[in-house]
XYZ file of C-alpha atoms in Angstrom:
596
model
C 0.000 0.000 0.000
C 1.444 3.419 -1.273
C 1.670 5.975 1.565
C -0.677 8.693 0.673
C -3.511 5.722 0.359
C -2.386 4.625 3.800
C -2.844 8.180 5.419
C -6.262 8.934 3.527
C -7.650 5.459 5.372
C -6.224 6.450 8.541
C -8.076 9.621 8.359
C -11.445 8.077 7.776
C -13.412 8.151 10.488
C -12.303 12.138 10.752
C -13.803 12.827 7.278
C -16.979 10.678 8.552
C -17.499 12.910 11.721
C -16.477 15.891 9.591
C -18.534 15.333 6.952
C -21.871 13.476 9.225
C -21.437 16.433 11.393
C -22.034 18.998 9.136
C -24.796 17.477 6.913
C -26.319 17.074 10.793
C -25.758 20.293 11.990
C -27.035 21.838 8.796
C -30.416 19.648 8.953
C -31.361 20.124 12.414
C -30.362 23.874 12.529
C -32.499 24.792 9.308
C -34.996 21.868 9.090
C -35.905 20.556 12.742
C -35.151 24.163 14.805
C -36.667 24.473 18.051
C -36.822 25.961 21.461
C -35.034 23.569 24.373
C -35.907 22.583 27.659
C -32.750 22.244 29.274
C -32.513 26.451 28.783
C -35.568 26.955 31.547
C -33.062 25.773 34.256
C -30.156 27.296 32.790
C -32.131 30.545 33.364
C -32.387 29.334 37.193
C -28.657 28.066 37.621
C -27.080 31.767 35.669
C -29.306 33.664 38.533
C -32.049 35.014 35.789
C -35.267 33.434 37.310
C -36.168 33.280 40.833
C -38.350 31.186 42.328
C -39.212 30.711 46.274
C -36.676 28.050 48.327
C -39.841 25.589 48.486
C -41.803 26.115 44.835
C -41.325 22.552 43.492
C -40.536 23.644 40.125
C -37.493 25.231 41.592
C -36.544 22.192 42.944
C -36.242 20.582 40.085
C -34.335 23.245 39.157
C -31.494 22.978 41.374
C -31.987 19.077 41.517
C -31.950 18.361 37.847
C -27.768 17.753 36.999
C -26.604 18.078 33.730
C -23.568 19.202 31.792
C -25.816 20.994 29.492
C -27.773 22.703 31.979
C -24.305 24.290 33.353
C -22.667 25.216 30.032
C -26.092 27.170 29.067
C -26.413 28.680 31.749
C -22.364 29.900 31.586
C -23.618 31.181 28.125
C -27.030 32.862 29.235
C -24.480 35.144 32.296
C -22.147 35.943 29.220
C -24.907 37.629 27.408
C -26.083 34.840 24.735
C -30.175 34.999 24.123
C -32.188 32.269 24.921
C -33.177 31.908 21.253
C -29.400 32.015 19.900
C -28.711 29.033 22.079
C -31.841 27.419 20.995
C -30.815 27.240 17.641
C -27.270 25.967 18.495
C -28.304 22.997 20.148
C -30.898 22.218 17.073
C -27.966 22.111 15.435
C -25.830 20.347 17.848
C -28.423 17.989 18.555
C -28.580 16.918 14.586
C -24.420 16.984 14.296
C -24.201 14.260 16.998
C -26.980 12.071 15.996
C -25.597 11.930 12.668
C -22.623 11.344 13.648
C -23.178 8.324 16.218
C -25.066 6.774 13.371
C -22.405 7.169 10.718
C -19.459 6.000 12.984
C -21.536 2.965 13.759
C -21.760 1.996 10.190
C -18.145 3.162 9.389
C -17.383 1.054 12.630
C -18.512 -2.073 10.913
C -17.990 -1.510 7.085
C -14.470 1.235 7.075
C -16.608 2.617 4.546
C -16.722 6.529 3.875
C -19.434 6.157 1.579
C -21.544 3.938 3.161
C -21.114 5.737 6.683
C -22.608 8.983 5.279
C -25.205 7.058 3.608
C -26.181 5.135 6.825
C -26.572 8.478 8.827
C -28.851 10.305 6.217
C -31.218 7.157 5.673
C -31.793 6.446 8.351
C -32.876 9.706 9.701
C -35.012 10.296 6.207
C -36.501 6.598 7.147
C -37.235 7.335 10.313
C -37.005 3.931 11.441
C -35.172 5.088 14.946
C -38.869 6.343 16.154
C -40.125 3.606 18.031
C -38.720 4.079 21.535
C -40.546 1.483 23.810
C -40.981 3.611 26.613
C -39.306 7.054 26.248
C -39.111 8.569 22.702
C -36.378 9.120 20.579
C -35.564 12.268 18.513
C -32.242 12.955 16.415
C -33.569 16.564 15.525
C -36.304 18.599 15.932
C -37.235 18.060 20.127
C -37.233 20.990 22.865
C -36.193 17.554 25.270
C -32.554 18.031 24.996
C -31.081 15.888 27.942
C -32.319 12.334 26.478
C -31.868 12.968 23.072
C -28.061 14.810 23.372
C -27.630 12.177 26.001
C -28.500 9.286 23.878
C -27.131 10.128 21.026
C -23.215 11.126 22.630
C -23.143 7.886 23.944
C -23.748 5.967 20.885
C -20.751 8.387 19.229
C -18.685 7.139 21.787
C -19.233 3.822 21.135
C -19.205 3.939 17.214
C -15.723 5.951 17.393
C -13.938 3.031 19.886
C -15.310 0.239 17.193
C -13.933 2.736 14.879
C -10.293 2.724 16.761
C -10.532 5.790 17.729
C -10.156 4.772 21.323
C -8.983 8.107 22.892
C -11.807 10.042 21.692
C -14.345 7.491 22.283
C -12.883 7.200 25.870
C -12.900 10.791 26.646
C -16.571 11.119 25.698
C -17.472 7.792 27.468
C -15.898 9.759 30.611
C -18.029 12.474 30.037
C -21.526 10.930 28.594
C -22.967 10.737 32.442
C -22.431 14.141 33.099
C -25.211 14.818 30.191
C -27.560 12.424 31.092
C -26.977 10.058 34.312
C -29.950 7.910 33.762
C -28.264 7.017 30.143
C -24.935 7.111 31.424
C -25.738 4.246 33.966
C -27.350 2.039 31.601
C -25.388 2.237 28.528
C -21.803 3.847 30.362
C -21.900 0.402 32.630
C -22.523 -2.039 29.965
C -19.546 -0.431 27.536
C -17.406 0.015 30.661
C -17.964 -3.937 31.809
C -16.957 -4.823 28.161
C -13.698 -2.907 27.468
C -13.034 -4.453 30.803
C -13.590 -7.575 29.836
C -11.764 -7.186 26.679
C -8.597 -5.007 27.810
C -6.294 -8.266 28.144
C -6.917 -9.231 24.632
C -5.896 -5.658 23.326
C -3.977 -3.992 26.124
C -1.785 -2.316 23.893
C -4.544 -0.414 21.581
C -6.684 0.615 25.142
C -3.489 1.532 27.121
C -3.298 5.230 25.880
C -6.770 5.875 25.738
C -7.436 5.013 30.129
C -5.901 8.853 30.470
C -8.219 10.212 28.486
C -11.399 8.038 29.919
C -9.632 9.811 33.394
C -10.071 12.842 31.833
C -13.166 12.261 31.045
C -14.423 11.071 34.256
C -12.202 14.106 36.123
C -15.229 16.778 33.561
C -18.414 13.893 34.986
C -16.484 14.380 38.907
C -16.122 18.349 38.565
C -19.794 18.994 36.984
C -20.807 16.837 39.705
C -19.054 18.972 42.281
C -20.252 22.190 40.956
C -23.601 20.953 41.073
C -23.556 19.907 44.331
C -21.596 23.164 45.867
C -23.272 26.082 43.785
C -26.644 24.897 42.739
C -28.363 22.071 44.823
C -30.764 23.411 46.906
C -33.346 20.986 47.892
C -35.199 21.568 51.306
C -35.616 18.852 53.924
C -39.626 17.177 53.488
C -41.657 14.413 54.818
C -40.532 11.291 54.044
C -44.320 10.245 53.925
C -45.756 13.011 52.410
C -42.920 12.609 49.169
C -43.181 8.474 49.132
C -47.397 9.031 48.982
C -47.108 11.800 46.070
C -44.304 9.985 43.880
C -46.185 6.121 44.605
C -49.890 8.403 43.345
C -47.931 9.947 40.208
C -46.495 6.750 39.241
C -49.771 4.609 39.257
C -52.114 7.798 38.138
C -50.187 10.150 36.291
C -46.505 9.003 34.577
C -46.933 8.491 30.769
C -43.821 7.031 30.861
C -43.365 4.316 33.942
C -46.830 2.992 34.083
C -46.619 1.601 29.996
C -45.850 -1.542 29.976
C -43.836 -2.578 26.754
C -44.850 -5.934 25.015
C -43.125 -8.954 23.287
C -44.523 -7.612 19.918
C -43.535 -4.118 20.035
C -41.781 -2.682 17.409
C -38.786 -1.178 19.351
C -38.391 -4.788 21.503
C -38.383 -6.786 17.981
C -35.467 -4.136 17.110
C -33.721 -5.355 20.113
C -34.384 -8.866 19.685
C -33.172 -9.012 15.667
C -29.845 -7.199 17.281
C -29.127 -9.348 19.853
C -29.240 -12.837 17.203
C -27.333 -10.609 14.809
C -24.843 -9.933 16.766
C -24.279 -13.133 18.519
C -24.117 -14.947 15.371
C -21.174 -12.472 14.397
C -19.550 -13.183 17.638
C -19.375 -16.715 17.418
C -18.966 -17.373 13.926
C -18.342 -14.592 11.680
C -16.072 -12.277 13.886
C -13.042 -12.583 11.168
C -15.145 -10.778 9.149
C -14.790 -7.922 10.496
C -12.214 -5.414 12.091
C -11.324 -5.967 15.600
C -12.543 -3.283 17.079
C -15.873 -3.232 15.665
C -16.292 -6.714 18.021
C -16.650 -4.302 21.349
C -19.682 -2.334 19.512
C -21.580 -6.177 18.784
C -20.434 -6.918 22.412
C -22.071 -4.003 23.677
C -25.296 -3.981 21.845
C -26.003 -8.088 22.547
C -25.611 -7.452 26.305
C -27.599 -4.707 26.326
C -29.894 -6.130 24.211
C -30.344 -9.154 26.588
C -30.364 -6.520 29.132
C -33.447 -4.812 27.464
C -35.244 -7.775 26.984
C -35.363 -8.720 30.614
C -36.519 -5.351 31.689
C -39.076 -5.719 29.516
C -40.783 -7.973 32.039
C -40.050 -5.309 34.707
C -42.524 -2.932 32.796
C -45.161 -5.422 33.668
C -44.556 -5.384 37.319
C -46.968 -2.389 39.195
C -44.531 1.064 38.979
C -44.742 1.470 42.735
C -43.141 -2.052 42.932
C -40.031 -0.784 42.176
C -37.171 1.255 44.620
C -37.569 5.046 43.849
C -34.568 5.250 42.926
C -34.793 2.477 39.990
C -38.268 3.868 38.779
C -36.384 7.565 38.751
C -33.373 5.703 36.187
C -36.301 4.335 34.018
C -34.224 1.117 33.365
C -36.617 0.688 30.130
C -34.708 3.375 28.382
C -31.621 0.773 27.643
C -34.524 -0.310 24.867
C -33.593 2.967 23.191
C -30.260 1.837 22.185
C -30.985 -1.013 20.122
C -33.362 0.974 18.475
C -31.054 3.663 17.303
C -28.390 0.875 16.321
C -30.399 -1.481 14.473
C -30.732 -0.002 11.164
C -26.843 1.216 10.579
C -25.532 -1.649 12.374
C -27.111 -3.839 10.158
C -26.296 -1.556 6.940
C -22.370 -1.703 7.986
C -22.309 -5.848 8.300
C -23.998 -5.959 4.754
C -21.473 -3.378 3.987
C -18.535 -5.467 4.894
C -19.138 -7.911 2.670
C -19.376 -5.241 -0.339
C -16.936 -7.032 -2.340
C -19.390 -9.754 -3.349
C -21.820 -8.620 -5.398
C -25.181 -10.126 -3.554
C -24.508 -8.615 -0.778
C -24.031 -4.991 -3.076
C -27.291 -5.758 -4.389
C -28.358 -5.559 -0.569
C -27.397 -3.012 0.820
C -28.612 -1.171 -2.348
C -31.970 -3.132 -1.456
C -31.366 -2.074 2.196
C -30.913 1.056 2.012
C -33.686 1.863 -0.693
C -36.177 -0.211 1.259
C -35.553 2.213 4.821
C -36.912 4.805 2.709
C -40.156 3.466 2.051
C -40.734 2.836 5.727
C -44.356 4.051 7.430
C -42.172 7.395 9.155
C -39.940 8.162 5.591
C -39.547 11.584 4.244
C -40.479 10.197 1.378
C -44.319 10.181 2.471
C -43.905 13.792 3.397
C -42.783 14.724 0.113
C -45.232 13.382 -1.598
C -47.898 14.539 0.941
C -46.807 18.374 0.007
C -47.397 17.417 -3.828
C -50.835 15.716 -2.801
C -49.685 13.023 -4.621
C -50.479 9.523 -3.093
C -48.281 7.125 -6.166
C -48.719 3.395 -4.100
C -50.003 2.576 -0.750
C -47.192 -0.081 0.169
C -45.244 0.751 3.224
C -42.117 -1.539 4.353
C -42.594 -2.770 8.127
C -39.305 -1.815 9.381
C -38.834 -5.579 11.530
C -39.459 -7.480 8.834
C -36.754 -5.887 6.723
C -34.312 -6.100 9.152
C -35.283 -9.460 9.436
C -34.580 -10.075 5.637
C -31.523 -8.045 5.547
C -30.103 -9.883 8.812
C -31.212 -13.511 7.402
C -29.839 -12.660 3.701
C -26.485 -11.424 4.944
C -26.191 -14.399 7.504
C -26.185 -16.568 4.140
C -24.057 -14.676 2.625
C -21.736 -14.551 4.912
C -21.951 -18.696 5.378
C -21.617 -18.925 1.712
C -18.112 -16.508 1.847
C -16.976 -19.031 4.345
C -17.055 -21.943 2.321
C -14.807 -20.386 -0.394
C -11.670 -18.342 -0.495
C -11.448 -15.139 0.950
C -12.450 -12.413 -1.901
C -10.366 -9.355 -2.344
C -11.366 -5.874 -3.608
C -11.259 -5.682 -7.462
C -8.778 -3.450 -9.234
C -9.599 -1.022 -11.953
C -10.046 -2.974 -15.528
C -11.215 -6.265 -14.341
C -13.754 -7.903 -15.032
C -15.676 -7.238 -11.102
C -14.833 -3.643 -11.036
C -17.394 -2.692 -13.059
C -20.593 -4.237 -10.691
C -18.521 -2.878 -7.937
C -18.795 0.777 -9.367
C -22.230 0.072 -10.056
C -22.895 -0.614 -6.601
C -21.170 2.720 -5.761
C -23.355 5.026 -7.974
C -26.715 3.083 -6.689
C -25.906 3.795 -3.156
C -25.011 7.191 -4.123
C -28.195 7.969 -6.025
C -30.298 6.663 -2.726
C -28.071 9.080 -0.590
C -28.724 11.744 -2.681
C -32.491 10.559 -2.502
C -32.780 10.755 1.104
C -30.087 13.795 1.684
C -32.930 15.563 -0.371
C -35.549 14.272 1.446
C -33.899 16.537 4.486
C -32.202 18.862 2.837
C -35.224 20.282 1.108
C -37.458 20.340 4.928
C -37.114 24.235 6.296
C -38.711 24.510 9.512
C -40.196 27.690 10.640
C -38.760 29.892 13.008
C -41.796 31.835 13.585
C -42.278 29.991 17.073
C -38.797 31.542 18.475
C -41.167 34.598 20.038
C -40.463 35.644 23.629
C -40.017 38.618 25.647
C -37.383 40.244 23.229
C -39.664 40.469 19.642
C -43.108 39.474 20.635
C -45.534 42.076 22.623
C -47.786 39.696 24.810
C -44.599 37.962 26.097
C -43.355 41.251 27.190
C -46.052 42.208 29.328
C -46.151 39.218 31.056
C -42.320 39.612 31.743
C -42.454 43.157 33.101
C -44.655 42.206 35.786
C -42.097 41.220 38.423
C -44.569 40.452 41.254
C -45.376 37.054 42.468
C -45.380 33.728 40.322
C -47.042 33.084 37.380
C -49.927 30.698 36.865
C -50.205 28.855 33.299
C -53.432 27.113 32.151
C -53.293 23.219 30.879
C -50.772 21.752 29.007
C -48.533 25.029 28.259
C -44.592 24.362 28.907
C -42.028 26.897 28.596
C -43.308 30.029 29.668
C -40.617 30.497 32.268
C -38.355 30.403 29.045
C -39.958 33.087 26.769
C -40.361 35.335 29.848
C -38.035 34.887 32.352
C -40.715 34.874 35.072
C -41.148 32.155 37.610
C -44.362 29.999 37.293
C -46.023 27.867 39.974
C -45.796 24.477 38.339
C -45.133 23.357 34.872
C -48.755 22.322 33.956
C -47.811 20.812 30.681
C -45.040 18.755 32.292
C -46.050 17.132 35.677
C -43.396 14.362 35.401
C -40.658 17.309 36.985
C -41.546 15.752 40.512
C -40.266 12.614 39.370
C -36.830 13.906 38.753
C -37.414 16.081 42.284
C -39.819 13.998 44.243
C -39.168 16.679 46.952
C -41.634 18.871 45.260
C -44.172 16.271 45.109
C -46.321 17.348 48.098
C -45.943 20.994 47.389
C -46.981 19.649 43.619
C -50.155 17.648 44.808
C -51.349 20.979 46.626
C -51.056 22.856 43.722
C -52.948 20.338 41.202
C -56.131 20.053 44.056
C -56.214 23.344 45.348
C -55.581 25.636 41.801
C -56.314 23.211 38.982
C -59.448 21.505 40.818
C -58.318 18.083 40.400
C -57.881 15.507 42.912
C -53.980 14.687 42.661
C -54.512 11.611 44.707
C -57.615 10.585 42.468
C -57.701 12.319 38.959
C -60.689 11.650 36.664
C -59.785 8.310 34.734
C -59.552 10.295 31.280
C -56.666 12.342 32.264
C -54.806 9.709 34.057
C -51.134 8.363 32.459
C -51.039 11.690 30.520
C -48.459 14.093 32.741
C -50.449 17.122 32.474
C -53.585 19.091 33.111
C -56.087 19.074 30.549
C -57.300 21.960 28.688
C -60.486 21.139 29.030
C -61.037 20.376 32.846
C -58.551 23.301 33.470
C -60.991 25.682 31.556
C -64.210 24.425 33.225
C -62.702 24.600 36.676
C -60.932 28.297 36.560
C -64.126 29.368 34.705
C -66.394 28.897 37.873
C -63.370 30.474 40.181
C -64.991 34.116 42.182
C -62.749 36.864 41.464
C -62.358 36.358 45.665
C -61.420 32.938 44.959
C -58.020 34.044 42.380
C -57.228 36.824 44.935
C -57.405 34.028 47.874
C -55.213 31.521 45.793
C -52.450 35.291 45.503
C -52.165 35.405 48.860
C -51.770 31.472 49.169
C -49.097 30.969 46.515
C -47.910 34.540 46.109
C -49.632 34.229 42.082
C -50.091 37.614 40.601
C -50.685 36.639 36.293
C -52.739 33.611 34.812
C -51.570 32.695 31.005
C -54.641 30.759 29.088
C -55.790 30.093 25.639
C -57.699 33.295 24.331
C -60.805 30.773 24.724
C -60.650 30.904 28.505
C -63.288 33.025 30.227
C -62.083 34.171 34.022
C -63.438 36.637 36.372
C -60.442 38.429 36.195
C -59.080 41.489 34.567
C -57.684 40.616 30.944
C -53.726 42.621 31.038
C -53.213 41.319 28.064
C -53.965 39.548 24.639
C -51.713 38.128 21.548
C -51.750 35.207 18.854
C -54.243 33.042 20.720
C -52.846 33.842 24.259
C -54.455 35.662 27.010
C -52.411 37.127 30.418
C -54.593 37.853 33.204
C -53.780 39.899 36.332
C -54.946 38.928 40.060
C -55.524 42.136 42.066
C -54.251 42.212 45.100
């Protein structure tokens, strides 16, 4: 091998993050934009909101500990708008998810092309939406911790099956510090296995333990900080916090009280993975580069893993220890999910030098995009065109594709080992054929993307949009918002009560469960400990029964609830009809103000 060939292959999996990361970054920042979560207690942690020592959203405030919570709120002190950083992490958020799936395929194939092809067809397909329990999003979701959290770990694993063990340590170090929960589950399982592998290939690991120190030194000193400067959780009944988490579990949690089945789509994922990659380990692992052995080791344990807590999802949620309800063990589903589709493209991909399996991973890749969730639908949906009605069930093709490429594989074995053909002969002519075909379906579903432009129209808070200014200059008291609205606190800076669209905060800070409970009966007119069955496993307060109830409320009934909870605004749909004055109105909103 001539030298400059030799330091173009070494440099591989840098163009595939270079080159996965920008197509990302460019897709989520201009196609999937949107507000994010993680930037409500950012505003807390830089000092920009404040909220009384015992409101339980500002416990979960000061409870919740993530990496990304601390480096926004650095960013929000230094002067950066909430709505600048928005749009960085859209971006962000689509840079690493493309690039965990592209190293996973370039782990398993050491294919440029096919790595970059992986990535953007499998986000067009869409086949990575079926999370069991918790869902999963590689652009376009205001819930930044799981998805940035999911989606760093899975880089870190793709770049050590890449051999880029340094890198892939250091950001194994640091994955828990973004998302604990994931960083138990998934951080454990990778951990046990380079363990259990480090005799067989001390001398590739050895240099990369310093960095997985350094690593763990950013998890230990976010930890720290979080513990010194911005935990602040106040002592409360033992009783009182057990009865309020056990009621949310069993009446409320969207998430813990689902229980996943045998035949769901994201558990079939996990079981096609785990035969997959066993039947690699035991009798195919020459096929493929060394490395790439820790990624199948990784995803059949967890897969196992998964499989067994799927009978925990059956169990009642209050069976479980707080503490393992609070992890959501379920969410180790997730990764099988998201490694599925280019796991399987990269071991089709590894046998690209005979030409069934080119034909595919052509096949493959082609058939992803005709998947229920594909782009493709959408596109045509725009034109109002409707061509065929035939949508590939994502398990069965990864069923085909993982039974095809078994034979394939068993038939390579029986002959002699096949090498790459050179320019001129006879094979290199199928083999560029099988080049342009998977280029044409990139293209395909890089358009499918490329073409989405999602509206920034919805980036309106106190700085450009009227309504949200009003409410903001009023500096008095908390703020009150009807039903299922989130992220007020965000576009106004102002503290609010609870966070009526997301009642699953206590479950993160069951500290503020009683102070929670209180709330829900004594504002929103709904028994916490017995809510009506129609609103139960849904995490929020209804429209509906939120607009009945505060519609019968005295004016002598708000100004009560101002000097119980210190509430001076109410934010509702425009539909909602109190007997209070109306401060303000805009785009379907309307801010009422509580006289004293």
């Amino acid at each position: 091998m001539n030298e400059p060939s030799r330091v173009l292959r070494l440099r591989s999996p840098a163009w595939v993050l270079v080159l996965s990361g920008i197509l990302g970054f460019r897709i989520g920042l201009v196609g999937f934009p949107t507000w994010h979560i993680c930037l409500e207690t950012a505003q807390v942690v830089a000092g920009l909101v404040h909220y009384p020592a015992d409101n339980p959203f500002y416990i979960y405030h000061t409870k919740l500990w993530s990496l990304v919570i601390q480096a926004c709120a650095a960013l929000l002190k230094a002067g950066l708008s909430e709505i600048t950083l928005s749009l960085v992490l859209s971006g962000l958020l689509g840079m690493i998810s493309f690039q965990a799936l592209a190293m996973v395929a370039y782990a398993v194939s050491r294919s440029l092309l096919v790595a970059i092809a992986a990535a953007v067809v499998v986000f067009a397909s869409g086949v990575t939406d079926y999370g069991p329990i918790y869902p999963i999003w590689l652009v376009g979701t205001h819930h930044s911790y799981g998805a940035i959290g999911l989606s760093v770990f899975v880089l870190a694993l793709g770049l050590i099956a890449s051999g880029c063990y340094r890198s892939g340590a250091l950001l194994l170090g640091i994955g828990p510090a973004i998302h604990p929960s994931v960083g138990i589950w998934i951080g454990s399982i990778a951990v046990a296995v380079l363990a259990w592998t480090y005799g067989g290939m001390r001398d590739e690991l050895r240099p990369a333990l310093k960095y997985f120190a350094a690593g763990c030194a950013v998890t230990l000193a976010s930890a720290a900080v979080q513990f010194a400067f911005i935990y602040d959780v106040p002592v409360v009944d033992a009783a009182a916090v057990d009865r309020s988490f056990s009621t949310f579990e069993r009446l409320w949690d969207a998430h813990r009280r689902a229980s996943v089945g045998l035949a769901d789509t994201g558990t079939m994922f996990n079981r096609t993975v785990v035969a997959v990659t066993i039947v690699w380990l035991i009798g195919f692992a020459r096929d493929l580069p060394r490395p790439a052995l820790f990624l199948l080791r990784v995803a059949a344990i967890a897969g196992v893993a998964s499989l067994a807590v799927v009978l925990l999802t059956w169990l009642p949620p209050d069976s479980m220890p707080r503490t393992v309800s609070i992890l959501m063990p379920a969410r180790l589903l997730n990764l099988n999910v998201v490694l599925v589709a280019p796991l399987l493209i990269g071991l089709v991909a590894a046998y690209r030098h005979l030409r069934f399996a080119q034909a595919l991973l052509v096949a493959l890749l082609a058939g992803l995009l005709l998947a229920p969730k594909s782009l493709l639908w959408r596109w045509f949906a725009d034109r109002s065109v409707q061509p065929w009605n035939v949508r590939i069930d994502p398990v069965l093709l990864f069923e085909a594709a993982a039974l095809s490429i078994v034979c394939i594989a068993l038939w390579q074995a029986t002959r002699r080992p096949a090498v790459a053909p050179d320019a001129g002969s006879p094979a290199f002519y199928p083999a560029l054929l099988f080049r342009a075909a998977t280029g044409v379906v990139l293209a395909i579903a890089l358009g499918l993307g490329w073409r989405i432009h999602g509206s920034r129209a919805i980036f309106r808070d106190r700085t450009n949009d009227k309504f949200f200014a009003v409410v903001a200059a009023d500096r008095r008291g908390l703020t009150v918002t009807a039903g299922s609205f989130q992220l007020v606190q965000l576009y106004t800076r102002r503290p609010v009560l609870i966070d009526s669209g997301g009642l699953d905060t206590m479950v993160y800070a069951p500290e503020g469960g009683p102070a929670t409970a209180r709330i829900v009966t004594d504002v929103y007119g709904i028994d916490f400990f017995d809510p009506p069955r129609e609103i139960r496993s849904s995490s929020v307060i209804p429209h509906d029964a939120n607009k009945f109830t505060w519609s019968r409320f005295s004016a002598q009934r708000w100004r009560e609830l101002r000097r119980t909870y210190n509430v001076s605004q109410v934010v509702t749909r425009s539909d909602y009809e109190l007997d209070l004055p109306i401060a303000a109105e805009g785009d379907g909103l309307r801010l009422y103000h509580i006289p004293d």
